[in-house]
Amino acid sequence: MPISAEAGALPWLRRVPAMVAMVLVAAVAWHLRGSDSADPPVPQPAGVPVVRLAAAGQPVPVLIVPNRPGRNLVHVAAPQGVSVGTDRGRLATAAARPGASGSWAEVRLPAGPSRLWIARGGHLAALEIDTGAAATTAPGPDGDVTGPDGPECASAVLGRLAAGTTTPVTSCPASALTAADAAALHGTIRFLAQRGQRAISLAADGSPRSVAAAALVRADSAAAGITVGSGGPLVVVAGWAAADRALTARAGDPTRGAAGAYLAPWLLHAPLQEAAIAQLVPLGYSPRDPLPMQYLAALQGRFPDEPASASGYAAWRQARGLGPEDQPRLYAAARLTVPGVPDDHVHGGGWLPHGTITPVTAVLDGTPPAR
């Protein structure tokens, strides 16, 4: 299985010279459509990833990744009512994506300087961008920023930006299973075996990371005498989109949902914790520890109200020269609801707004079982 052999490395963040994708974050101020009083967009030289338009109105964070010629993913912090595009007369509606916050749209950008239009509620903003002259491709099909794993890739990009690093996007988290995540999954299956669990169900997808993780879970389960089928707790090793669908479906099944779910480490992300099902996730840190809180504060400084994520935190750590945290425990992640108070699913910035993430085990044994 394609686990990174480079200790402490996140393979999807290593620089690949052939991929010179860049990232652009901007705080866009909304202007009245056709207003002559709107401040003109400020041109930025090619390769500068951070732009802020100082103008009247309410700034709204916008992320463009990889900010290179061709297909790009545009992420707007506003949850709905947003349209984007390079032709102000033909804007595409930005929509929600499973397991992610805010709104998202795929936009094809030309080489060199251009203008991205963003409309919301009868207001229009123009963002001057420059993708550079050389055409390139986004990360491959397994980690394509415009595919199902794009929002997680964008979250990792924001983690690096929060650490003060602006480097090309060469790959995405879903392109490989890291050694730290593999150890956490080994520990999870070992924990289930020690509890006497004899059956689990598995949710995976076609990304290289998920394929490797599913193979690990099946092999460890076989060694421990655990049957992988349709019963027992749900073990989720898919990306955000497929995980969101699997958790929602299991939560809607009163019989099977009662067994709960065990999530892969990369699935700690507030939108995924909305499913009404007990969730345990192996983490090498508590989100309340100083470093995760530093990452959260830096993220809010770059992209206000964006939920923290395990992938974003891992990228932030590596950008700061820190290795992975490799002593995982199982944490219970649960959202808190108040009877009679409507749940509007507004995430806001944080690890799990209106919820708790609590350790429930000692450090897990992350070594592979004897075959």
XYZ file of C-alpha atoms in Angstrom, residues 132-357:
226
model
C 1.266 33.332 -14.875
C 2.115 32.627 -18.494
C 3.020 28.943 -18.358
C 0.114 26.541 -18.682
C 0.129 23.630 -16.259
C -2.204 21.056 -14.838
C -3.677 20.755 -11.393
C -2.761 17.745 -9.239
C -3.699 14.442 -10.894
C -7.100 12.738 -10.914
C -6.600 11.280 -7.442
C -6.031 14.683 -5.865
C -7.480 17.075 -8.426
C -8.378 20.300 -6.666
C -11.618 20.499 -8.615
C -12.631 16.920 -7.754
C -14.302 15.451 -4.654
C -11.166 15.913 -2.543
C -10.704 19.543 -3.585
C -12.077 21.137 -0.393
C -9.717 19.088 1.776
C -6.830 20.059 -0.499
C -7.875 23.700 -0.150
C -7.933 23.330 3.635
C -4.359 22.021 3.548
C -3.367 24.983 1.380
C -4.915 27.337 3.934
C -2.911 25.576 6.648
C 0.322 26.356 4.836
C -0.754 29.941 4.233
C -1.602 30.255 7.926
C 1.982 29.211 8.678
C 3.260 31.983 6.417
C 4.323 29.695 3.565
C 3.373 30.324 -0.055
C 4.469 27.451 -2.252
C 3.080 25.770 -5.361
C 0.340 23.190 -5.005
C 1.843 19.932 -6.236
C -0.528 17.342 -4.821
C -3.372 16.889 -2.340
C -3.746 14.961 0.947
C -5.806 12.194 -0.674
C -2.900 11.209 -2.943
C -1.149 9.039 -0.309
C -1.583 7.486 3.119
C 0.976 8.886 5.556
C 2.802 6.716 8.072
C 1.209 8.627 10.967
C -2.311 8.050 9.656
C -1.527 4.384 9.016
C -0.359 3.989 12.616
C -3.571 5.598 13.867
C -5.632 3.129 11.826
C -3.570 0.178 13.092
C -4.289 1.368 16.630
C -8.000 1.749 15.937
C -8.431 -1.822 14.663
C -6.310 -3.160 17.521
C -8.566 -1.279 19.961
C -11.683 -2.794 18.387
C -10.175 -6.279 18.615
C -9.266 -5.798 22.270
C -12.868 -4.825 22.963
C -14.029 -8.104 21.487
C -15.529 -6.581 18.352
C -16.050 -9.307 15.745
C -17.655 -7.382 12.878
C -17.265 -3.952 11.305
C -18.430 -2.223 8.144
C -16.145 -0.096 5.994
C -16.671 3.103 3.987
C -13.971 3.979 1.449
C -13.562 5.651 -1.931
C -11.246 5.421 -4.927
C -8.496 7.853 -3.891
C -5.010 6.345 -3.365
C -5.111 7.226 0.337
C -8.476 5.565 0.847
C -7.540 2.484 -1.182
C -4.413 2.024 0.950
C -6.315 2.663 4.180
C -9.070 0.213 3.259
C -6.477 -2.469 2.493
C -4.859 -1.825 5.883
C -8.192 -2.078 7.703
C -9.094 -5.311 5.920
C -5.689 -6.884 6.599
C -5.634 -5.880 10.270
C -9.226 -7.020 10.732
C -8.489 -10.416 9.191
C -5.472 -10.841 11.477
C -7.640 -9.986 14.495
C -10.553 -12.218 13.514
C -12.861 -9.310 12.682
C -15.251 -9.708 9.758
C -15.596 -6.736 7.395
C -19.166 -6.692 6.121
C -22.353 -4.742 6.733
C -22.671 -5.044 10.497
C -20.962 -3.547 13.521
C -19.534 -0.052 13.831
C -18.705 1.875 10.661
C -15.008 2.475 9.963
C -14.654 5.433 7.584
C -11.469 5.878 5.543
C -12.940 7.851 2.621
C -12.360 11.509 1.801
C -14.623 14.276 3.056
C -17.334 13.971 0.403
C -17.795 10.197 0.561
C -17.424 10.235 4.348
C -20.192 12.807 4.653
C -22.537 10.634 2.601
C -21.634 7.465 4.517
C -22.093 9.074 7.933
C -25.388 10.681 6.955
C -26.717 7.384 5.622
C -25.623 5.441 8.703
C -27.104 8.065 11.034
C -30.431 7.596 9.246
C -30.420 3.860 10.017
C -31.518 3.507 13.671
C -30.417 -0.119 13.871
C -26.916 0.133 12.431
C -26.337 3.737 13.489
C -26.397 2.759 17.151
C -23.020 1.033 16.731
C -21.340 4.374 15.996
C -18.469 5.207 13.668
C -14.661 5.210 13.782
C -13.190 7.898 11.538
C -9.791 8.124 9.889
C -7.633 10.931 11.359
C -8.133 13.234 8.351
C -11.893 13.317 8.957
C -11.740 15.684 11.923
C -13.552 18.632 10.331
C -16.624 20.294 11.837
C -19.015 19.771 8.879
C -18.412 16.010 9.112
C -19.306 15.968 12.783
C -22.852 17.152 12.029
C -24.118 13.617 11.406
C -26.211 12.372 14.324
C -24.014 9.375 15.062
C -21.419 8.703 17.770
C -17.967 9.326 16.282
C -14.500 8.363 17.473
C -11.372 9.594 15.692
C -7.703 8.738 16.436
C -5.624 11.874 16.964
C -2.066 12.447 18.121
C -3.085 15.725 19.756
C -5.924 17.390 21.587
C -7.407 20.311 19.627
C -7.177 22.262 22.885
C -3.387 21.859 23.019
C -1.306 25.018 22.429
C -0.129 24.187 18.892
C -3.567 23.266 17.480
C -4.906 26.473 19.012
C -2.060 28.463 17.412
C -2.981 26.947 14.053
C -6.629 27.824 14.600
C -5.791 31.438 15.458
C -3.542 31.759 12.397
C -6.233 30.207 10.183
C -8.819 32.693 11.397
C -6.386 35.491 10.611
C -6.105 34.264 7.020
C -9.631 33.036 6.346
C -12.110 34.100 9.054
C -14.834 31.614 10.032
C -13.175 28.708 8.215
C -13.402 25.517 10.326
C -10.109 23.957 11.320
C -9.249 20.547 9.892
C -6.815 17.749 10.634
C -5.339 18.098 7.132
C -4.958 21.846 7.547
C -3.228 21.360 10.889
C -0.863 18.720 9.442
C 0.076 21.108 6.630
C 0.563 23.957 9.114
C 2.865 21.779 11.243
C 5.013 20.715 8.309
C 5.264 24.269 7.016
C 6.696 25.189 10.419
C 9.200 22.333 10.323
C 7.350 20.171 12.840
C 6.915 16.426 12.407
C 3.653 14.519 12.836
C 2.300 13.782 16.291
C 2.505 10.013 16.490
C 0.928 8.993 19.810
C -2.738 8.747 18.866
C -5.624 8.346 21.248
C -9.256 7.899 20.353
C -11.266 11.091 20.795
C -15.040 11.342 20.921
C -16.301 14.180 18.724
C -19.834 15.336 19.405
C -21.900 18.421 18.610
C -24.048 19.785 21.397
C -27.676 20.639 20.723
C -30.210 22.405 22.913
C -33.823 21.181 22.763
C -36.078 23.792 21.214
C -33.197 25.734 19.661
C -32.989 25.346 15.860
C -29.747 23.975 14.433
C -28.828 26.182 11.477
C -25.582 24.313 10.705
C -23.525 27.504 10.762
C -20.020 26.208 11.348
C -18.009 29.322 12.142
C -14.320 29.176 12.851
C -13.076 26.577 15.295
C -12.298 22.911 15.670
C -15.861 21.942 16.534
C -18.100 24.950 17.262
C -20.938 24.048 19.622
C -19.319 20.695 20.337
C -16.676 18.787 22.267
C -13.655 16.677 21.309
